[in-house]
Amino acid sequence: MWRRVATECAVMARHSWRMILSRGAKTSSNNAAAAVDSILLRALKDHYLEVSKMNPPPKVSPPTPFAIIKGALDSHGPVLKRTYGKEEISIYVMRLANVIGGGDDDDDDDGINQLFLHVDISKPGQDESLHFLCGLYPDALGIHSVSMRQKLETSEFLVVSSKYNGPDFENLDERMRDALYSYIEERGINESLFPFLQAWLYVKEHRNLMHWFKSVGLYISEKEEPVKNA
């Protein structure tokens, strides 16, 4: 849905611009620019209103004992956290298609049925943390890789490490793979996270799209966004 709405806005503005250009000398450059701005603002407003009417998914709470990180919707940092003994576990989420470059997810666009997790497990007094990259689905979780990475602050976004990231997970023997699955499952990393993360990602993408339409419209119209009351 998000891709379709943004594409429609771009196509509408481009088509309108071509119509104005075809009039040639009948329209001055200043008038043409003003007309294009007006058409674009209209398209942005229409699509903003369309997106604003979309019904959010039912509210879902994360499974115990995970807690939502304050401000996660407005950042690129982790979404959930929990402690396990002395360990602190942070979970980052995004669409799997956005990571592996898949372009055929339009049919599932609203469902967001394939998620990609960064699971960061840190311990006090250690400079590095244990990092799992996982694919998460409604009924399963699959590990893509396991590596050691530099420990980050809670609000930071995980970046790809330039260090050796360990062997390909599929090249590990079955006993090692099973042990790693047991390790993260013991810490609550499994398909039970999917309902919350799916709903959370939908809300985040909805907010991002609403903000994009609004900020582009304010820029085109040269208006300052009103400051929200503290």
PDB file of C-alpha atoms in Angstrom:
ATOM      1  CA  MET A   1       0.000   0.000   0.000  1.00  0.00           C
ATOM      2  CA  TRP A   2       2.751   2.458   0.945  1.00  0.00           C
ATOM      3  CA  ARG A   3       4.563   1.933  -2.352  1.00  0.00           C
ATOM      4  CA  ARG A   4       1.362   2.289  -4.381  1.00  0.00           C
ATOM      5  CA  VAL A   5       0.340   5.559  -2.712  1.00  0.00           C
ATOM      6  CA  ALA A   6       3.773   7.160  -3.123  1.00  0.00           C
ATOM      7  CA  THR A   7       3.992   6.032  -6.762  1.00  0.00           C
ATOM      8  CA  GLU A   8       0.555   7.437  -7.587  1.00  0.00           C
ATOM      9  CA  CYS A   9       1.594  10.817  -6.188  1.00  0.00           C
ATOM     10  CA  ALA A  10       4.723  10.895  -8.348  1.00  0.00           C
ATOM     11  CA  VAL A  11       2.863   9.805 -11.509  1.00  0.00           C
ATOM     12  CA  MET A  12       0.152  12.421 -10.998  1.00  0.00           C
ATOM     13  CA  ALA A  13       2.670  15.262 -10.640  1.00  0.00           C
ATOM     14  CA  ARG A  14       4.714  14.101 -13.645  1.00  0.00           C
ATOM     15  CA  HIS A  15       1.629  13.804 -15.878  1.00  0.00           C
ATOM     16  CA  SER A  16       0.423  17.262 -14.876  1.00  0.00           C
ATOM     17  CA  TRP A  17       3.853  18.791 -15.558  1.00  0.00           C
ATOM     18  CA  ARG A  18       3.866  17.322 -19.068  1.00  0.00           C
ATOM     19  CA  MET A  19       0.436  18.782 -19.742  1.00  0.00           C
ATOM     20  CA  ILE A  20       1.661  22.249 -18.741  1.00  0.00           C
ATOM     21  CA  LEU A  21       4.791  21.956 -20.896  1.00  0.00           C
ATOM     22  CA  SER A  22       2.674  21.017 -23.911  1.00  0.00           C
ATOM     23  CA  ARG A  23       0.976  24.398 -23.753  1.00  0.00           C
ATOM     24  CA  GLY A  24       4.317  26.034 -24.622  1.00  0.00           C
ATOM     25  CA  ALA A  25       4.150  29.776 -25.152  1.00  0.00           C
ATOM     26  CA  LYS A  26       0.641  30.008 -23.749  1.00  0.00           C
ATOM     27  CA  THR A  27       2.046  29.860 -20.228  1.00  0.00           C
ATOM     28  CA  SER A  28       4.950  31.822 -18.770  1.00  0.00           C
ATOM     29  CA  SER A  29       7.643  29.960 -16.862  1.00  0.00           C
ATOM     30  CA  ASN A  30       6.569  31.562 -13.570  1.00  0.00           C
ATOM     31  CA  ASN A  31       2.954  30.605 -14.115  1.00  0.00           C
ATOM     32  CA  ALA A  32       3.988  27.113 -15.146  1.00  0.00           C
ATOM     33  CA  ALA A  33       6.051  26.669 -11.979  1.00  0.00           C
ATOM     34  CA  ALA A  34       3.192  27.927  -9.815  1.00  0.00           C
ATOM     35  CA  ALA A  35       0.769  25.589 -11.566  1.00  0.00           C
ATOM     36  CA  VAL A  36       3.034  22.590 -11.059  1.00  0.00           C
ATOM     37  CA  ASP A  37       3.486  23.465  -7.370  1.00  0.00           C
ATOM     38  CA  SER A  38      -0.288  23.707  -6.997  1.00  0.00           C
ATOM     39  CA  ILE A  39      -0.839  20.331  -8.661  1.00  0.00           C
ATOM     40  CA  LEU A  40       1.837  18.669  -6.540  1.00  0.00           C
ATOM     41  CA  LEU A  41       0.438  20.159  -3.332  1.00  0.00           C
ATOM     42  CA  ARG A  42      -3.015  18.908  -4.279  1.00  0.00           C
ATOM     43  CA  ALA A  43      -1.644  15.409  -4.915  1.00  0.00           C
ATOM     44  CA  LEU A  44       0.255  15.427  -1.629  1.00  0.00           C
ATOM     45  CA  LYS A  45      -2.818  16.545   0.288  1.00  0.00           C
ATOM     46  CA  ASP A  46      -5.068  13.951  -1.354  1.00  0.00           C
ATOM     47  CA  HIS A  47      -2.673  11.134  -0.604  1.00  0.00           C
ATOM     48  CA  TYR A  48      -2.037  12.404   2.927  1.00  0.00           C
ATOM     49  CA  LEU A  49      -5.784  12.244   3.545  1.00  0.00           C
ATOM     50  CA  GLU A  50      -6.005   8.796   1.991  1.00  0.00           C
ATOM     51  CA  VAL A  51      -3.250   7.427   4.214  1.00  0.00           C
ATOM     52  CA  SER A  52      -4.696   9.137   7.308  1.00  0.00           C
ATOM     53  CA  LYS A  53      -7.941   7.161   6.840  1.00  0.00           C
ATOM     54  CA  MET A  54      -6.217   3.772   6.918  1.00  0.00           C
ATOM     55  CA  ASN A  55      -7.228   1.717   9.926  1.00  0.00           C
ATOM     56  CA  PRO A  56      -4.306   0.709  12.152  1.00  0.00           C
ATOM     57  CA  PRO A  57      -3.993  -2.944  13.177  1.00  0.00           C
ATOM     58  CA  PRO A  58      -5.363  -4.015  16.569  1.00  0.00           C
ATOM     59  CA  LYS A  59      -3.080  -3.020  19.422  1.00  0.00           C
ATOM     60  CA  VAL A  60      -0.747  -5.862  20.358  1.00  0.00           C
ATOM     61  CA  SER A  61       1.519  -6.074  23.384  1.00  0.00           C
ATOM     62  CA  PRO A  62       4.967  -7.662  23.174  1.00  0.00           C
ATOM     63  CA  PRO A  63       5.365 -11.047  24.866  1.00  0.00           C
ATOM     64  CA  THR A  64       6.565 -10.971  28.457  1.00  0.00           C
ATOM     65  CA  PRO A  65       9.195 -10.036  29.579  1.00  0.00           C
ATOM     66  CA  PHE A  66      10.038  -7.825  26.574  1.00  0.00           C
ATOM     67  CA  ALA A  67       9.369  -4.091  26.918  1.00  0.00           C
ATOM     68  CA  ILE A  68       8.967  -1.449  24.217  1.00  0.00           C
ATOM     69  CA  ILE A  69      11.837   1.034  24.099  1.00  0.00           C
ATOM     70  CA  LYS A  70      10.604   4.592  24.590  1.00  0.00           C
ATOM     71  CA  GLY A  71      10.740   6.654  21.408  1.00  0.00           C
ATOM     72  CA  ALA A  72      11.335   3.639  19.155  1.00  0.00           C
ATOM     73  CA  LEU A  73       8.702   4.753  16.632  1.00  0.00           C
ATOM     74  CA  ASP A  74      10.639   7.971  15.990  1.00  0.00           C
ATOM     75  CA  SER A  75      14.114   6.468  15.798  1.00  0.00           C
ATOM     76  CA  HIS A  76      16.146   3.912  13.863  1.00  0.00           C
ATOM     77  CA  GLY A  77      17.181   2.111  17.008  1.00  0.00           C
ATOM     78  CA  PRO A  78      15.956  -1.022  18.776  1.00  0.00           C
ATOM     79  CA  VAL A  79      12.254  -1.734  19.320  1.00  0.00           C
ATOM     80  CA  LEU A  80      12.228  -4.179  22.229  1.00  0.00           C
ATOM     81  CA  LYS A  81      14.515  -4.978  25.111  1.00  0.00           C
ATOM     82  CA  ARG A  82      14.702  -7.370  28.050  1.00  0.00           C
ATOM     83  CA  THR A  83      17.195  -8.652  30.550  1.00  0.00           C
ATOM     84  CA  TYR A  84      18.200 -12.279  30.925  1.00  0.00           C
ATOM     85  CA  GLY A  85      20.331 -12.732  33.989  1.00  0.00           C
ATOM     86  CA  LYS A  86      23.159 -10.211  33.488  1.00  0.00           C
ATOM     87  CA  GLU A  87      22.512  -9.977  29.751  1.00  0.00           C
ATOM     88  CA  GLU A  88      20.697  -7.161  28.005  1.00  0.00           C
ATOM     89  CA  ILE A  89      18.871  -8.167  24.832  1.00  0.00           C
ATOM     90  CA  SER A  90      17.824  -5.608  22.207  1.00  0.00           C
ATOM     91  CA  ILE A  91      15.764  -6.307  19.099  1.00  0.00           C
ATOM     92  CA  TYR A  92      15.760  -4.246  15.895  1.00  0.00           C
ATOM     93  CA  VAL A  93      13.255  -4.988  13.106  1.00  0.00           C
ATOM     94  CA  MET A  94      12.709  -4.181   9.427  1.00  0.00           C
ATOM     95  CA  ARG A  95      11.092  -5.798   6.424  1.00  0.00           C
ATOM     96  CA  LEU A  96      12.994  -8.784   5.110  1.00  0.00           C
ATOM     97  CA  ALA A  97      12.391  -7.584   1.513  1.00  0.00           C
ATOM     98  CA  ASN A  98      14.127  -4.285   2.302  1.00  0.00           C
ATOM     99  CA  VAL A  99      17.255  -6.168   3.309  1.00  0.00           C
ATOM    100  CA  ILE A 100      17.551  -8.855   0.620  1.00  0.00           C
ATOM    101  CA  GLY A 101      16.279  -6.628  -2.192  1.00  0.00           C
ATOM    102  CA  GLY A 102      13.073  -8.499  -2.967  1.00  0.00           C
ATOM    103  CA  GLY A 103      10.701  -6.575  -5.192  1.00  0.00           C
ATOM    104  CA  ASP A 104       7.733  -8.912  -5.447  1.00  0.00           C
ATOM    105  CA  ASP A 105       6.164  -8.295  -2.056  1.00  0.00           C
ATOM    106  CA  ASP A 106       3.345  -6.025  -3.258  1.00  0.00           C
ATOM    107  CA  ASP A 107       0.710  -8.707  -2.681  1.00  0.00           C
ATOM    108  CA  ASP A 108       1.828  -8.995   0.944  1.00  0.00           C
ATOM    109  CA  ASP A 109       2.576  -5.285   1.347  1.00  0.00           C
ATOM    110  CA  ASP A 110      -0.073  -4.618   3.967  1.00  0.00           C
ATOM    111  CA  GLY A 111       0.531  -7.914   5.770  1.00  0.00           C
ATOM    112  CA  ILE A 112       4.277  -7.383   6.349  1.00  0.00           C
ATOM    113  CA  ASN A 113       4.640 -11.130   6.691  1.00  0.00           C
ATOM    114  CA  GLN A 114       8.418 -11.376   6.417  1.00  0.00           C
ATOM    115  CA  LEU A 115      10.517  -9.566   9.004  1.00  0.00           C
ATOM    116  CA  PHE A 116      14.251  -9.271   9.551  1.00  0.00           C
ATOM    117  CA  LEU A 117      15.580  -9.109  13.111  1.00  0.00           C
ATOM    118  CA  HIS A 118      18.857  -7.879  14.537  1.00  0.00           C
ATOM    119  CA  VAL A 119      19.172  -9.495  17.977  1.00  0.00           C
ATOM    120  CA  ASP A 120      21.910  -7.938  20.099  1.00  0.00           C
ATOM    121  CA  ILE A 121      22.943  -9.706  23.316  1.00  0.00           C
ATOM    122  CA  SER A 122      25.358  -7.760  25.503  1.00  0.00           C
ATOM    123  CA  LYS A 123      26.983  -8.326  28.883  1.00  0.00           C
ATOM    124  CA  PRO A 124      28.314  -5.741  31.369  1.00  0.00           C
ATOM    125  CA  GLY A 125      32.038  -5.111  31.238  1.00  0.00           C
ATOM    126  CA  GLN A 126      32.448  -6.443  27.689  1.00  0.00           C
ATOM    127  CA  ASP A 127      33.145  -4.243  24.667  1.00  0.00           C
ATOM    128  CA  GLU A 128      31.516  -6.619  22.177  1.00  0.00           C
ATOM    129  CA  SER A 129      28.096  -8.201  21.987  1.00  0.00           C
ATOM    130  CA  LEU A 130      26.772 -11.377  20.396  1.00  0.00           C
ATOM    131  CA  HIS A 131      24.726 -10.546  17.331  1.00  0.00           C
ATOM    132  CA  PHE A 132      22.126 -12.711  15.564  1.00  0.00           C
ATOM    133  CA  LEU A 133      20.578 -11.858  12.191  1.00  0.00           C
ATOM    134  CA  CYS A 134      17.246 -13.659  11.859  1.00  0.00           C
ATOM    135  CA  GLY A 135      14.293 -13.948   9.529  1.00  0.00           C
ATOM    136  CA  LEU A 136      10.976 -13.906  11.399  1.00  0.00           C
ATOM    137  CA  TYR A 137       7.695 -15.266  10.049  1.00  0.00           C
ATOM    138  CA  PRO A 138       4.242 -15.866  11.603  1.00  0.00           C
ATOM    139  CA  ASP A 139       5.103 -19.479  12.423  1.00  0.00           C
ATOM    140  CA  ALA A 140       8.894 -19.684  12.375  1.00  0.00           C
ATOM    141  CA  LEU A 141      12.229 -18.004  13.017  1.00  0.00           C
ATOM    142  CA  GLY A 142      15.385 -18.686  11.013  1.00  0.00           C
ATOM    143  CA  ILE A 143      18.950 -17.672  11.870  1.00  0.00           C
ATOM    144  CA  HIS A 144      20.955 -16.146   9.001  1.00  0.00           C
ATOM    145  CA  SER A 145      24.209 -15.430  10.809  1.00  0.00           C
ATOM    146  CA  VAL A 146      25.899 -15.130  14.203  1.00  0.00           C
ATOM    147  CA  SER A 147      28.752 -12.715  14.876  1.00  0.00           C
ATOM    148  CA  MET A 148      30.550 -10.646  17.484  1.00  0.00           C
ATOM    149  CA  ARG A 149      30.078  -6.876  17.111  1.00  0.00           C
ATOM    150  CA  GLN A 150      31.089  -3.710  18.898  1.00  0.00           C
ATOM    151  CA  LYS A 151      28.641  -2.926  21.672  1.00  0.00           C
ATOM    152  CA  LEU A 152      26.403   0.047  20.865  1.00  0.00           C
ATOM    153  CA  GLU A 153      24.388   2.450  22.951  1.00  0.00           C
ATOM    154  CA  THR A 154      20.693   1.549  23.203  1.00  0.00           C
ATOM    155  CA  SER A 155      19.571   4.303  20.824  1.00  0.00           C
ATOM    156  CA  GLU A 156      22.079   3.478  18.086  1.00  0.00           C
ATOM    157  CA  PHE A 157      21.291   1.624  14.880  1.00  0.00           C
ATOM    158  CA  LEU A 158      23.271  -1.498  14.166  1.00  0.00           C
ATOM    159  CA  VAL A 159      25.562  -1.257  11.157  1.00  0.00           C
ATOM    160  CA  VAL A 160      27.262  -3.982   9.187  1.00  0.00           C
ATOM    161  CA  SER A 161      30.569  -4.802  10.791  1.00  0.00           C
ATOM    162  CA  SER A 162      33.760  -4.727   8.730  1.00  0.00           C
ATOM    163  CA  LYS A 163      35.168  -7.532  10.867  1.00  0.00           C
ATOM    164  CA  TYR A 164      34.864 -11.235  10.107  1.00  0.00           C
ATOM    165  CA  ASN A 165      31.241 -12.191  10.737  1.00  0.00           C
ATOM    166  CA  GLY A 166      31.764 -15.872  11.279  1.00  0.00           C
ATOM    167  CA  PRO A 167      30.993 -18.850   9.030  1.00  0.00           C
ATOM    168  CA  ASP A 168      27.798 -19.113   6.990  1.00  0.00           C
ATOM    169  CA  PHE A 169      25.181 -20.436   9.360  1.00  0.00           C
ATOM    170  CA  GLU A 170      24.137 -23.163   6.921  1.00  0.00           C
ATOM    171  CA  ASN A 171      27.724 -24.425   6.826  1.00  0.00           C
ATOM    172  CA  LEU A 172      27.724 -25.161  10.549  1.00  0.00           C
ATOM    173  CA  ASP A 173      27.015 -28.727  11.535  1.00  0.00           C
ATOM    174  CA  GLU A 174      23.518 -29.624  12.665  1.00  0.00           C
ATOM    175  CA  ARG A 175      24.437 -29.935  16.342  1.00  0.00           C
ATOM    176  CA  MET A 176      25.923 -26.403  16.384  1.00  0.00           C
ATOM    177  CA  ARG A 177      22.894 -24.954  14.558  1.00  0.00           C
ATOM    178  CA  ASP A 178      20.489 -26.628  16.984  1.00  0.00           C
ATOM    179  CA  ALA A 179      22.500 -25.333  19.962  1.00  0.00           C
ATOM    180  CA  LEU A 180      22.353 -21.744  18.639  1.00  0.00           C
ATOM    181  CA  TYR A 181      18.604 -22.011  18.085  1.00  0.00           C
ATOM    182  CA  SER A 182      18.193 -23.285  21.640  1.00  0.00           C
ATOM    183  CA  TYR A 183      20.346 -20.395  22.892  1.00  0.00           C
ATOM    184  CA  ILE A 184      18.113 -17.650  21.449  1.00  0.00           C
ATOM    185  CA  GLU A 185      14.851 -19.524  22.090  1.00  0.00           C
ATOM    186  CA  GLU A 186      15.796 -19.739  25.767  1.00  0.00           C
ATOM    187  CA  ARG A 187      15.982 -15.925  25.671  1.00  0.00           C
ATOM    188  CA  GLY A 188      12.510 -15.575  24.146  1.00  0.00           C
ATOM    189  CA  ILE A 189      13.577 -14.988  20.544  1.00  0.00           C
ATOM    190  CA  ASN A 190      10.981 -16.930  18.577  1.00  0.00           C
ATOM    191  CA  GLU A 191       7.814 -16.590  16.478  1.00  0.00           C
ATOM    192  CA  SER A 192       5.856 -15.277  19.497  1.00  0.00           C
ATOM    193  CA  LEU A 193       7.437 -11.884  18.734  1.00  0.00           C
ATOM    194  CA  PHE A 194       5.858 -11.723  15.290  1.00  0.00           C
ATOM    195  CA  PRO A 195       2.337 -10.346  16.059  1.00  0.00           C
ATOM    196  CA  PHE A 196       3.696  -7.360  17.974  1.00  0.00           C
ATOM    197  CA  LEU A 197       6.557  -6.566  15.589  1.00  0.00           C
ATOM    198  CA  GLN A 198       4.286  -6.867  12.564  1.00  0.00           C
ATOM    199  CA  ALA A 199       1.774  -4.391  14.040  1.00  0.00           C
ATOM    200  CA  TRP A 200       4.558  -2.092  15.269  1.00  0.00           C
ATOM    201  CA  LEU A 201       6.203  -1.950  11.842  1.00  0.00           C
ATOM    202  CA  TYR A 202       2.868  -1.168  10.190  1.00  0.00           C
ATOM    203  CA  VAL A 203       2.331   1.776  12.539  1.00  0.00           C
ATOM    204  CA  LYS A 204       5.903   3.040  12.018  1.00  0.00           C
ATOM    205  CA  GLU A 205       5.636   2.918   8.221  1.00  0.00           C
ATOM    206  CA  HIS A 206       2.248   4.645   8.393  1.00  0.00           C
ATOM    207  CA  ARG A 207       3.730   7.453  10.524  1.00  0.00           C
ATOM    208  CA  ASN A 208       6.742   7.775   8.233  1.00  0.00           C
ATOM    209  CA  LEU A 209       4.573   8.083   5.128  1.00  0.00           C
ATOM    210  CA  MET A 210       2.280  10.638   6.770  1.00  0.00           C
ATOM    211  CA  HIS A 211       5.325  12.691   7.811  1.00  0.00           C
ATOM    212  CA  TRP A 212       6.814  12.448   4.312  1.00  0.00           C
ATOM    213  CA  PHE A 213       3.692  13.817   2.606  1.00  0.00           C
ATOM    214  CA  LYS A 214       3.450  16.584   5.197  1.00  0.00           C
ATOM    215  CA  SER A 215       7.112  17.634   5.140  1.00  0.00           C
ATOM    216  CA  VAL A 216       7.301  17.683   1.325  1.00  0.00           C
ATOM    217  CA  GLY A 217       4.102  19.746   1.202  1.00  0.00           C
ATOM    218  CA  LEU A 218       5.460  22.230   3.726  1.00  0.00           C
ATOM    219  CA  TYR A 219       8.689  22.540   1.753  1.00  0.00           C
ATOM    220  CA  ILE A 220       6.889  23.142  -1.561  1.00  0.00           C
ATOM    221  CA  SER A 221       4.569  25.708  -0.007  1.00  0.00           C
ATOM    222  CA  GLU A 222       7.460  27.278   1.970  1.00  0.00           C
ATOM    223  CA  LYS A 223       5.584  27.027   5.229  1.00  0.00           C
ATOM    224  CA  GLU A 224       7.155  26.143   8.528  1.00  0.00           C
ATOM    225  CA  GLU A 225       5.807  23.144  10.353  1.00  0.00           C
ATOM    226  CA  PRO A 226       3.999  24.297  13.504  1.00  0.00           C
ATOM    227  CA  VAL A 227       5.885  23.591  16.689  1.00  0.00           C
ATOM    228  CA  LYS A 228       4.118  21.056  18.899  1.00  0.00           C
ATOM    229  CA  ASN A 229       3.402  22.005  22.474  1.00  0.00           C
ATOM    230  CA  ALA A 230       5.716  20.346  24.910  1.00  0.00           C
TER     231      ALA A 230
END
